[in-house]
Amino acid sequence: MARLEFEKIQPSQGSSFRLYHATEVESCRVYWHHHPEYEIVYIPHGNGRRQVGQHLSRYEEGELVFIGPNIPHLNFAYGQTGDFEEYVIQMRGDFLGKEFLKNVELEAISQLFEKSKRGLAFGRVTKRLVGEKIKNMVYQGNFERMMSLLWLLQEMAFADDVELLHAEGQQPDVPPKETERLRQIYSFVEQYFQTDIDPNQVAEEINLSLPAFCRYFKKMTNQTFTEFVNEYRINHAKVRLLENVSIAQIAYDCGFNNLSHFNRMFRKITQQNPTEYRQQFSTMVYPLA
């Protein structure tokens, strides 16, 4: 996983929001990142990896997601090879003025923006309807593009094939003033998750005492540091389970020295054992010898 980066976003010329169309994996240079803008990502076809905050899964037959501000997420081009295409819309919450979302006509869209702070993924019907509108926006003038954006936001607001990527109560967003401190913690876990991580070392890294660090981390993430590390390791294991690697090797590679402990932790977090999880994606995994 690449280190967490802050992506600076500028609106498209002559527009209050940014729209871009990428057709090459190499054009997507920022990988694990965050930004204060809301983001809609549409991928017309293909399968791949979805990581939004602490949520990690696979998308099938294209993708349509709405990601709220300051949620760390992985670029959808990460790990892709061959043909790749995506459309991305990025906008501030006040892109049409600070009082814009308070208009009664936009109540549903206002609620959509609020729900997006937990991350939203849409099903096949909405992907088709909204995706076609997004593709057409590339060729429209600025006024028509704005009208299209309002239309697709309304369509997403009333969609019934939507999945919340984070449970209620989870806080996947990163308050801007805490971005750097959390980045340091995440970077430490990224670098050392395969080893026995000593919380004292992490606390020292960000100049806090151990009790202060534990309180801070719980407040910011709604998890203990141990819970976060275990979930981080299991998320990596979920991706590795799509590869032709033995479960015992995956457990070891993800920082678990005991296979039984890995199996218990995997079931606790995913409600499945590793074998059951792997079988869901059996068409993507080569059979082990």
Short mmCIF file of N, CA and C in Angstrom, two decimals, residues 6-144:
data_model
loop_
_atom_site.label_atom_id
_atom_site.label_comp_id
_atom_site.label_asym_id
_atom_site.label_seq_id
_atom_site.Cartn_x
_atom_site.Cartn_y
_atom_site.Cartn_z
N PHE A 6 -2.14 13.60 0.52
CA PHE A 6 -3.18 14.60 0.36
C PHE A 6 -3.23 15.01 -1.11
N GLU A 7 -4.40 14.88 -1.72
CA GLU A 7 -4.54 15.25 -3.13
C GLU A 7 -5.15 16.65 -3.23
N LYS A 8 -4.42 17.54 -3.86
CA LYS A 8 -4.91 18.90 -4.08
C LYS A 8 -5.71 18.92 -5.38
N ILE A 9 -6.95 19.40 -5.30
CA ILE A 9 -7.86 19.34 -6.44
C ILE A 9 -8.27 20.74 -6.86
N GLN A 10 -8.15 21.00 -8.14
CA GLN A 10 -8.59 22.27 -8.71
C GLN A 10 -9.80 22.01 -9.62
N PRO A 11 -10.84 22.86 -9.54
CA PRO A 11 -11.99 22.68 -10.44
C PRO A 11 -11.56 22.79 -11.90
N SER A 12 -12.34 22.16 -12.79
CA SER A 12 -12.08 22.30 -14.22
C SER A 12 -12.25 23.75 -14.64
N GLN A 13 -11.54 24.16 -15.66
CA GLN A 13 -11.61 25.55 -16.12
C GLN A 13 -13.04 25.92 -16.50
N GLY A 14 -13.53 27.04 -15.98
CA GLY A 14 -14.87 27.51 -16.28
C GLY A 14 -15.96 26.77 -15.53
N SER A 15 -15.59 26.00 -14.50
CA SER A 15 -16.56 25.19 -13.79
C SER A 15 -16.34 25.29 -12.29
N SER A 16 -17.37 24.99 -11.50
CA SER A 16 -17.26 25.02 -10.05
C SER A 16 -16.90 23.66 -9.47
N PHE A 17 -16.72 22.67 -10.33
CA PHE A 17 -16.32 21.33 -9.89
C PHE A 17 -15.37 20.74 -10.92
N ARG A 18 -14.79 19.61 -10.62
CA ARG A 18 -13.83 18.97 -11.51
C ARG A 18 -14.41 17.68 -12.08
N LEU A 19 -14.25 17.52 -13.37
CA LEU A 19 -14.63 16.28 -14.06
C LEU A 19 -13.46 15.85 -14.92
N TYR A 20 -13.03 14.59 -14.76
CA TYR A 20 -12.00 14.10 -15.68
C TYR A 20 -12.28 12.65 -16.07
N HIS A 21 -11.75 12.31 -17.21
CA HIS A 21 -11.94 10.99 -17.82
C HIS A 21 -10.57 10.39 -18.06
N ALA A 22 -10.26 9.29 -17.38
CA ALA A 22 -8.95 8.64 -17.51
C ALA A 22 -9.10 7.34 -18.29
N THR A 23 -8.19 7.10 -19.21
CA THR A 23 -8.23 5.87 -20.01
C THR A 23 -6.93 5.08 -19.90
N GLU A 24 -6.03 5.54 -19.06
CA GLU A 24 -4.77 4.83 -18.85
C GLU A 24 -4.48 4.73 -17.36
N VAL A 25 -4.04 3.56 -16.93
CA VAL A 25 -3.70 3.36 -15.53
C VAL A 25 -2.61 4.33 -15.09
N GLU A 26 -1.65 4.59 -15.97
CA GLU A 26 -0.52 5.45 -15.62
C GLU A 26 -0.93 6.88 -15.33
N SER A 27 -2.11 7.29 -15.80
CA SER A 27 -2.54 8.67 -15.57
C SER A 27 -2.98 8.90 -14.13
N CYS A 28 -3.17 7.82 -13.38
CA CYS A 28 -3.64 7.91 -12.00
C CYS A 28 -2.43 7.76 -11.07
N ARG A 29 -1.82 8.86 -10.68
CA ARG A 29 -0.54 8.81 -9.98
C ARG A 29 -0.68 8.84 -8.46
N VAL A 30 -1.82 9.27 -7.93
CA VAL A 30 -2.02 9.32 -6.49
C VAL A 30 -2.83 8.09 -6.08
N TYR A 31 -2.31 7.29 -5.17
CA TYR A 31 -2.95 6.02 -4.85
C TYR A 31 -3.73 6.08 -3.53
N TRP A 32 -3.12 5.85 -2.39
CA TRP A 32 -3.83 5.89 -1.12
C TRP A 32 -3.86 7.36 -0.68
N HIS A 33 -5.04 7.99 -0.74
CA HIS A 33 -5.08 9.44 -0.63
C HIS A 33 -6.38 9.92 0.00
N HIS A 34 -6.45 11.20 0.26
CA HIS A 34 -7.66 11.83 0.78
C HIS A 34 -7.68 13.28 0.31
N HIS A 35 -8.86 13.89 0.40
CA HIS A 35 -9.04 15.28 0.01
C HIS A 35 -10.36 15.78 0.59
N PRO A 36 -10.53 17.09 0.75
CA PRO A 36 -11.75 17.62 1.36
C PRO A 36 -12.95 17.64 0.42
N GLU A 37 -12.77 17.30 -0.84
CA GLU A 37 -13.87 17.29 -1.81
C GLU A 37 -14.68 15.99 -1.73
N TYR A 38 -15.95 16.09 -2.08
CA TYR A 38 -16.77 14.90 -2.33
C TYR A 38 -16.35 14.34 -3.69
N GLU A 39 -16.47 13.03 -3.86
CA GLU A 39 -16.00 12.42 -5.09
C GLU A 39 -16.96 11.34 -5.58
N ILE A 40 -17.30 11.40 -6.86
CA ILE A 40 -18.06 10.34 -7.54
C ILE A 40 -17.12 9.66 -8.51
N VAL A 41 -17.02 8.35 -8.42
CA VAL A 41 -16.17 7.58 -9.34
C VAL A 41 -17.06 6.60 -10.11
N TYR A 42 -16.96 6.66 -11.43
CA TYR A 42 -17.70 5.72 -12.29
C TYR A 42 -16.71 4.97 -13.16
N ILE A 43 -16.75 3.64 -13.09
CA ILE A 43 -15.93 2.77 -13.92
C ILE A 43 -16.89 1.95 -14.77
N PRO A 44 -16.89 2.14 -16.09
CA PRO A 44 -17.90 1.51 -16.95
C PRO A 44 -17.87 -0.01 -16.97
N HIS A 45 -16.72 -0.60 -16.82
CA HIS A 45 -16.64 -2.07 -16.96
C HIS A 45 -15.42 -2.60 -16.20
N GLY A 46 -15.41 -3.90 -15.99
CA GLY A 46 -14.27 -4.55 -15.36
C GLY A 46 -14.48 -4.80 -13.88
N ASN A 47 -13.55 -5.54 -13.31
CA ASN A 47 -13.57 -5.88 -11.90
C ASN A 47 -12.32 -5.31 -11.23
N GLY A 48 -12.38 -5.12 -9.93
CA GLY A 48 -11.21 -4.58 -9.26
C GLY A 48 -11.39 -4.47 -7.77
N ARG A 49 -10.46 -3.75 -7.17
CA ARG A 49 -10.39 -3.62 -5.72
C ARG A 49 -11.01 -2.30 -5.28
N ARG A 50 -11.82 -2.37 -4.23
CA ARG A 50 -12.45 -1.18 -3.64
C ARG A 50 -11.97 -1.05 -2.20
N GLN A 51 -11.26 0.04 -1.88
CA GLN A 51 -10.86 0.31 -0.51
C GLN A 51 -11.17 1.75 -0.20
N VAL A 52 -12.17 1.93 0.66
CA VAL A 52 -12.66 3.25 1.06
C VAL A 52 -12.63 3.29 2.58
N GLY A 53 -11.74 4.11 3.15
CA GLY A 53 -11.57 4.09 4.60
C GLY A 53 -11.12 2.71 5.04
N GLN A 54 -11.84 2.12 5.97
CA GLN A 54 -11.50 0.80 6.47
C GLN A 54 -12.24 -0.31 5.73
N HIS A 55 -13.04 0.06 4.75
CA HIS A 55 -13.79 -0.94 3.97
C HIS A 55 -12.94 -1.44 2.80
N LEU A 56 -12.86 -2.75 2.65
CA LEU A 56 -12.14 -3.34 1.54
C LEU A 56 -12.98 -4.46 0.94
N SER A 57 -13.18 -4.44 -0.37
CA SER A 57 -13.95 -5.47 -1.05
C SER A 57 -13.58 -5.46 -2.53
N ARG A 58 -14.30 -6.25 -3.33
CA ARG A 58 -14.13 -6.27 -4.77
C ARG A 58 -15.37 -5.70 -5.43
N TYR A 59 -15.20 -4.98 -6.53
CA TYR A 59 -16.36 -4.58 -7.33
C TYR A 59 -16.38 -5.42 -8.60
N GLU A 60 -17.59 -5.63 -9.14
CA GLU A 60 -17.78 -6.48 -10.31
C GLU A 60 -18.57 -5.72 -11.37
N GLU A 61 -18.22 -5.92 -12.62
CA GLU A 61 -18.95 -5.34 -13.76
C GLU A 61 -19.05 -3.82 -13.64
N GLY A 62 -17.93 -3.20 -13.36
CA GLY A 62 -17.90 -1.76 -13.23
C GLY A 62 -18.19 -1.30 -11.81
N GLU A 63 -18.14 0.02 -11.63
CA GLU A 63 -18.26 0.57 -10.29
C GLU A 63 -18.87 1.96 -10.33
N LEU A 64 -19.67 2.28 -9.32
CA LEU A 64 -20.16 3.64 -9.10
C LEU A 64 -20.16 3.88 -7.60
N VAL A 65 -19.33 4.80 -7.13
CA VAL A 65 -19.26 5.10 -5.70
C VAL A 65 -19.34 6.61 -5.50
N PHE A 66 -19.82 6.98 -4.32
CA PHE A 66 -19.85 8.38 -3.89
C PHE A 66 -19.13 8.43 -2.55
N ILE A 67 -18.01 9.13 -2.49
CA ILE A 67 -17.13 9.14 -1.33
C ILE A 67 -17.14 10.54 -0.72
N GLY A 68 -17.42 10.62 0.57
CA GLY A 68 -17.47 11.90 1.26
C GLY A 68 -16.08 12.49 1.49
N PRO A 69 -16.03 13.71 2.05
CA PRO A 69 -14.75 14.42 2.21
C PRO A 69 -13.84 13.80 3.25
N ASN A 70 -12.54 13.84 2.96
CA ASN A 70 -11.49 13.42 3.89
C ASN A 70 -11.54 11.95 4.28
N ILE A 71 -12.16 11.12 3.45
CA ILE A 71 -12.10 9.67 3.67
C ILE A 71 -10.91 9.13 2.89
N PRO A 72 -9.93 8.54 3.55
CA PRO A 72 -8.84 7.93 2.79
C PRO A 72 -9.39 6.84 1.87
N HIS A 73 -8.92 6.82 0.62
CA HIS A 73 -9.38 5.76 -0.28
C HIS A 73 -8.29 5.46 -1.30
N LEU A 74 -8.38 4.27 -1.82
CA LEU A 74 -7.39 3.79 -2.79
C LEU A 74 -7.87 4.12 -4.19
N ASN A 75 -6.95 4.65 -5.00
CA ASN A 75 -7.30 4.91 -6.39
C ASN A 75 -7.73 3.60 -7.06
N PHE A 76 -8.80 3.65 -7.83
CA PHE A 76 -9.33 2.42 -8.44
C PHE A 76 -8.44 1.88 -9.54
N ALA A 77 -7.45 2.65 -9.96
CA ALA A 77 -6.49 2.16 -10.94
C ALA A 77 -5.38 1.33 -10.30
N TYR A 78 -5.32 1.35 -8.96
CA TYR A 78 -4.24 0.66 -8.27
C TYR A 78 -4.30 -0.85 -8.55
N GLY A 79 -3.20 -1.40 -9.03
CA GLY A 79 -3.12 -2.84 -9.31
C GLY A 79 -3.74 -3.26 -10.62
N GLN A 80 -4.30 -2.33 -11.39
CA GLN A 80 -4.93 -2.66 -12.67
C GLN A 80 -3.86 -2.78 -13.76
N THR A 81 -4.11 -3.68 -14.68
CA THR A 81 -3.27 -3.80 -15.87
C THR A 81 -4.17 -3.87 -17.10
N GLY A 82 -3.62 -3.56 -18.26
CA GLY A 82 -4.42 -3.62 -19.48
C GLY A 82 -5.40 -2.46 -19.58
N ASP A 83 -6.52 -2.72 -20.26
CA ASP A 83 -7.52 -1.67 -20.49
C ASP A 83 -8.12 -1.20 -19.17
N PHE A 84 -8.22 0.11 -19.01
CA PHE A 84 -8.83 0.69 -17.82
C PHE A 84 -9.45 2.02 -18.19
N GLU A 85 -10.60 2.30 -17.60
CA GLU A 85 -11.29 3.56 -17.87
C GLU A 85 -12.06 3.97 -16.64
N GLU A 86 -12.01 5.25 -16.31
CA GLU A 86 -12.81 5.77 -15.20
C GLU A 86 -13.17 7.23 -15.43
N TYR A 87 -14.30 7.62 -14.86
CA TYR A 87 -14.76 9.00 -14.85
C TYR A 87 -14.84 9.44 -13.39
N VAL A 88 -14.34 10.63 -13.09
CA VAL A 88 -14.33 11.11 -11.71
C VAL A 88 -14.88 12.53 -11.66
N ILE A 89 -15.79 12.76 -10.72
CA ILE A 89 -16.33 14.09 -10.45
C ILE A 89 -15.94 14.44 -9.02
N GLN A 90 -15.35 15.62 -8.82
CA GLN A 90 -14.92 16.06 -7.50
C GLN A 90 -15.46 17.46 -7.24
N MET A 91 -16.06 17.66 -6.06
CA MET A 91 -16.69 18.95 -5.76
C MET A 91 -16.67 19.22 -4.27
N ARG A 92 -16.56 20.48 -3.94
CA ARG A 92 -16.70 20.90 -2.55
C ARG A 92 -18.17 20.85 -2.14
N GLY A 93 -18.42 20.78 -0.83
CA GLY A 93 -19.79 20.79 -0.35
C GLY A 93 -20.49 22.10 -0.65
N ASP A 94 -19.73 23.18 -0.79
CA ASP A 94 -20.32 24.49 -1.08
C ASP A 94 -20.04 24.93 -2.51
N PHE A 95 -19.92 23.97 -3.44
CA PHE A 95 -19.52 24.33 -4.80
C PHE A 95 -20.52 25.23 -5.51
N LEU A 96 -21.76 25.29 -5.02
CA LEU A 96 -22.74 26.23 -5.57
C LEU A 96 -23.18 27.25 -4.52
N GLY A 97 -22.33 27.47 -3.53
CA GLY A 97 -22.64 28.43 -2.48
C GLY A 97 -22.88 27.75 -1.14
N LYS A 98 -22.61 28.46 -0.06
CA LYS A 98 -22.70 27.87 1.28
C LYS A 98 -24.11 27.46 1.67
N GLU A 99 -25.12 28.14 1.11
CA GLU A 99 -26.50 27.83 1.47
C GLU A 99 -27.17 26.90 0.46
N PHE A 100 -26.42 26.45 -0.53
CA PHE A 100 -26.96 25.67 -1.65
C PHE A 100 -27.78 24.46 -1.18
N LEU A 101 -27.21 23.64 -0.31
CA LEU A 101 -27.87 22.40 0.09
C LEU A 101 -29.00 22.61 1.10
N LYS A 102 -29.21 23.86 1.53
CA LYS A 102 -30.29 24.13 2.46
C LYS A 102 -31.61 24.42 1.76
N ASN A 103 -31.58 24.55 0.43
CA ASN A 103 -32.82 24.77 -0.31
C ASN A 103 -33.72 23.54 -0.19
N VAL A 104 -35.01 23.78 0.03
CA VAL A 104 -35.94 22.68 0.26
C VAL A 104 -36.01 21.73 -0.93
N GLU A 105 -35.82 22.26 -2.14
CA GLU A 105 -35.86 21.41 -3.33
C GLU A 105 -34.71 20.40 -3.38
N LEU A 106 -33.68 20.67 -2.59
CA LEU A 106 -32.48 19.82 -2.62
C LEU A 106 -32.33 18.98 -1.36
N GLU A 107 -33.44 18.77 -0.65
CA GLU A 107 -33.39 18.03 0.61
C GLU A 107 -32.82 16.62 0.41
N ALA A 108 -33.26 15.93 -0.64
CA ALA A 108 -32.78 14.56 -0.89
C ALA A 108 -31.28 14.55 -1.20
N ILE A 109 -30.82 15.54 -1.98
CA ILE A 109 -29.40 15.61 -2.32
C ILE A 109 -28.59 15.95 -1.07
N SER A 110 -29.13 16.80 -0.21
CA SER A 110 -28.45 17.12 1.05
C SER A 110 -28.25 15.86 1.89
N GLN A 111 -29.28 15.02 1.95
CA GLN A 111 -29.17 13.76 2.69
C GLN A 111 -28.17 12.82 2.02
N LEU A 112 -28.11 12.84 0.69
CA LEU A 112 -27.13 12.02 -0.03
C LEU A 112 -25.71 12.44 0.35
N PHE A 113 -25.46 13.74 0.39
CA PHE A 113 -24.13 14.23 0.76
C PHE A 113 -23.76 13.77 2.18
N GLU A 114 -24.75 13.78 3.07
CA GLU A 114 -24.49 13.36 4.44
C GLU A 114 -24.17 11.86 4.50
N LYS A 115 -24.93 11.05 3.77
CA LYS A 115 -24.68 9.61 3.76
C LYS A 115 -23.33 9.27 3.14
N SER A 116 -22.89 10.10 2.19
CA SER A 116 -21.63 9.81 1.51
C SER A 116 -20.44 9.85 2.46
N LYS A 117 -20.61 10.44 3.63
CA LYS A 117 -19.53 10.48 4.61
C LYS A 117 -19.22 9.10 5.17
N ARG A 118 -20.11 8.14 4.88
CA ARG A 118 -19.85 6.74 5.25
C ARG A 118 -19.46 5.92 4.01
N GLY A 119 -19.42 6.56 2.85
CA GLY A 119 -19.08 5.86 1.61
C GLY A 119 -20.29 5.13 1.05
N LEU A 120 -20.59 5.34 -0.24
CA LEU A 120 -21.75 4.71 -0.88
C LEU A 120 -21.31 4.00 -2.15
N ALA A 121 -21.80 2.77 -2.34
CA ALA A 121 -21.57 2.02 -3.57
C ALA A 121 -22.94 1.65 -4.15
N PHE A 122 -23.10 1.80 -5.47
CA PHE A 122 -24.41 1.63 -6.10
C PHE A 122 -24.45 0.37 -6.96
N GLY A 123 -25.66 -0.16 -7.13
CA GLY A 123 -25.87 -1.39 -7.86
C GLY A 123 -26.01 -1.18 -9.36
N ARG A 124 -26.33 -2.27 -10.06
CA ARG A 124 -26.30 -2.31 -11.52
C ARG A 124 -27.23 -1.28 -12.17
N VAL A 125 -28.45 -1.14 -11.65
CA VAL A 125 -29.42 -0.23 -12.28
C VAL A 125 -28.94 1.21 -12.22
N THR A 126 -28.53 1.65 -11.04
CA THR A 126 -28.07 3.03 -10.90
C THR A 126 -26.75 3.25 -11.63
N LYS A 127 -25.89 2.25 -11.64
CA LYS A 127 -24.64 2.37 -12.40
C LYS A 127 -24.93 2.66 -13.86
N ARG A 128 -25.92 1.97 -14.41
CA ARG A 128 -26.24 2.15 -15.84
C ARG A 128 -26.82 3.55 -16.09
N LEU A 129 -27.82 3.94 -15.30
CA LEU A 129 -28.49 5.22 -15.51
C LEU A 129 -27.54 6.40 -15.30
N VAL A 130 -26.87 6.40 -14.16
CA VAL A 130 -25.99 7.51 -13.81
C VAL A 130 -24.72 7.48 -14.66
N GLY A 131 -24.22 6.28 -14.94
CA GLY A 131 -23.01 6.15 -15.73
C GLY A 131 -23.15 6.74 -17.12
N GLU A 132 -24.28 6.52 -17.77
CA GLU A 132 -24.49 7.10 -19.10
C GLU A 132 -24.51 8.62 -19.06
N LYS A 133 -25.11 9.17 -18.00
CA LYS A 133 -25.16 10.63 -17.86
C LYS A 133 -23.75 11.18 -17.63
N ILE A 134 -22.95 10.49 -16.81
CA ILE A 134 -21.58 10.95 -16.56
C ILE A 134 -20.75 10.92 -17.84
N LYS A 135 -20.89 9.87 -18.63
CA LYS A 135 -20.12 9.77 -19.88
C LYS A 135 -20.48 10.92 -20.83
N ASN A 136 -21.76 11.29 -20.87
CA ASN A 136 -22.19 12.38 -21.75
C ASN A 136 -21.66 13.74 -21.28
N MET A 137 -21.43 13.88 -19.98
CA MET A 137 -20.98 15.16 -19.43
C MET A 137 -19.64 15.60 -20.01
N VAL A 138 -18.82 14.64 -20.41
CA VAL A 138 -17.51 14.96 -20.96
C VAL A 138 -17.63 15.86 -22.19
N TYR A 139 -18.72 15.70 -22.94
CA TYR A 139 -18.89 16.42 -24.21
C TYR A 139 -19.81 17.63 -24.08
N GLN A 140 -20.29 17.94 -22.89
CA GLN A 140 -21.24 19.03 -22.70
C GLN A 140 -20.54 20.34 -22.36
N GLY A 141 -21.25 21.44 -22.61
CA GLY A 141 -20.79 22.75 -22.15
C GLY A 141 -20.99 22.86 -20.65
N ASN A 142 -20.48 23.95 -20.07
CA ASN A 142 -20.49 24.07 -18.62
C ASN A 142 -21.89 24.10 -18.01
N PHE A 143 -22.82 24.81 -18.66
CA PHE A 143 -24.18 24.87 -18.12
C PHE A 143 -24.86 23.51 -18.18
N GLU A 144 -24.79 22.84 -19.34
CA GLU A 144 -25.40 21.52 -19.48
C GLU A 144 -24.77 20.52 -18.52
#
